[in-house]
Short mmCIF file of C-alpha atoms in Angstrom, two decimals:
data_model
loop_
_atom_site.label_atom_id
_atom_site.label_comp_id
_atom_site.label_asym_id
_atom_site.label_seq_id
_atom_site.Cartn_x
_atom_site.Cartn_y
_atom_site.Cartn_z
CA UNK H 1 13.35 -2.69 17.09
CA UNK H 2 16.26 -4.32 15.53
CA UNK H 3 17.26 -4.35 11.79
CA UNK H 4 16.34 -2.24 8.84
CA UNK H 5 13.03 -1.53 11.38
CA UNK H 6 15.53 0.26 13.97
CA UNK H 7 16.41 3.25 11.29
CA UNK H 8 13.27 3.29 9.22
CA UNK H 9 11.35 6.53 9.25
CA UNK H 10 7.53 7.03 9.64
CA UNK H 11 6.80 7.58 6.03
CA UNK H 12 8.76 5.00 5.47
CA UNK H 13 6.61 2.61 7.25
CA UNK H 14 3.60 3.89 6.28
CA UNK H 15 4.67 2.80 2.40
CA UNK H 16 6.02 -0.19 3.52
CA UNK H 17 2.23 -1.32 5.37
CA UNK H 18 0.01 0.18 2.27
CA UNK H 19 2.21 -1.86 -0.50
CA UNK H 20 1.68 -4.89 1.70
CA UNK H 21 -2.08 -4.10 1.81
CA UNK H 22 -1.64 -4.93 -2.07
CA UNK H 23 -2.55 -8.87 -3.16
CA UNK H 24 -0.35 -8.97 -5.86
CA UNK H 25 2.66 -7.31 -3.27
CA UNK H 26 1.47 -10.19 -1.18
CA UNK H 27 1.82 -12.43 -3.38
CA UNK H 28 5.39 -12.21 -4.51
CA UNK H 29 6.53 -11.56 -1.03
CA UNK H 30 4.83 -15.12 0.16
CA UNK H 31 7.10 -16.70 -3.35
CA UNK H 32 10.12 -15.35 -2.35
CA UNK H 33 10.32 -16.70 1.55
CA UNK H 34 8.83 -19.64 0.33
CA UNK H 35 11.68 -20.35 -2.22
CA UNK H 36 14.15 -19.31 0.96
CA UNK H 37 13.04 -21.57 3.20
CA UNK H 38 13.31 -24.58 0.45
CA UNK H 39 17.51 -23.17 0.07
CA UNK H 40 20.05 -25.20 1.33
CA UNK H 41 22.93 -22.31 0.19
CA UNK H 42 22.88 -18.34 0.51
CA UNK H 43 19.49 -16.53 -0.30
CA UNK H 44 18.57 -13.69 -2.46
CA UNK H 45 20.05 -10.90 0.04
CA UNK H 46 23.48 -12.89 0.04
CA UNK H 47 23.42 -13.64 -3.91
CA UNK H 48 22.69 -9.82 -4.37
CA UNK H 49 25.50 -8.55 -2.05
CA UNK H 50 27.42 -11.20 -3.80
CA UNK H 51 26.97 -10.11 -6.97
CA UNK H 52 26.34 -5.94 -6.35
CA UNK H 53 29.45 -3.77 -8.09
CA UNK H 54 31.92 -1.84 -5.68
CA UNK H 55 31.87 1.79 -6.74
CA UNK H 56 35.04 4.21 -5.96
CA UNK H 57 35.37 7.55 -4.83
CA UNK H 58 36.81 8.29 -8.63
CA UNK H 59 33.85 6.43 -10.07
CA UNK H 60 30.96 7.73 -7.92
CA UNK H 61 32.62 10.60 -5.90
CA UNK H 62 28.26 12.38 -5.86
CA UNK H 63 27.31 9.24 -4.32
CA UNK H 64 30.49 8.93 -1.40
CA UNK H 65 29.62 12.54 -0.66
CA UNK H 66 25.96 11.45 -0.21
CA UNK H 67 27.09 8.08 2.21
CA UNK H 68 29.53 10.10 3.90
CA UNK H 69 26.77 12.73 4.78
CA UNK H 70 24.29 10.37 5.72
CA UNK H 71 27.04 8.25 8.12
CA UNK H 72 27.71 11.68 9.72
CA UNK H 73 23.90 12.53 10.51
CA UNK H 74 23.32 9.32 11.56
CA UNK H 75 26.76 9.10 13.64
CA UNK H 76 27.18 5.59 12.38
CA UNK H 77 30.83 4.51 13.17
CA UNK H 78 32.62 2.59 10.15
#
């Protein structure tokens, strides 16, 4: 396993097989690697981490707590 697959729980999975199982999921899915194999410059994943908003600890201090928990159970080192 390697990626987003490595730390992906059963449910998880499940979902992410039955809304594949879906033609119009499909469908979208087949558009978008299409359209990122025709790019010469960063894809969608690179434009959205591009463009996503930095949030503080004084701006979002719920949300750090919730990160910081979930890097501790999952002993990822930052």
């Amino acid at each position: 396993m390697s990626g987003a697959s490595g730390i992906r729980c059963d449910s998880d999975l499940q979902r992410y097989n039955t809304l594949l199982t879906h033609s119009e999921v499909k469908r979208v899915r087949d558009k978008i690697q299409r359209i990122e194999e025709k790019r010469d410059g960063p894809g969608t994943r690179r434009h959205l981490l591009a463009t996503s908003v930095r949030l503080s600890r004084s701006m979002a201090g719920d949300l750090h707590k919730m990160a910081d928990h979930c890097v501790e159970r999952l002993a990822i080192n930052t």
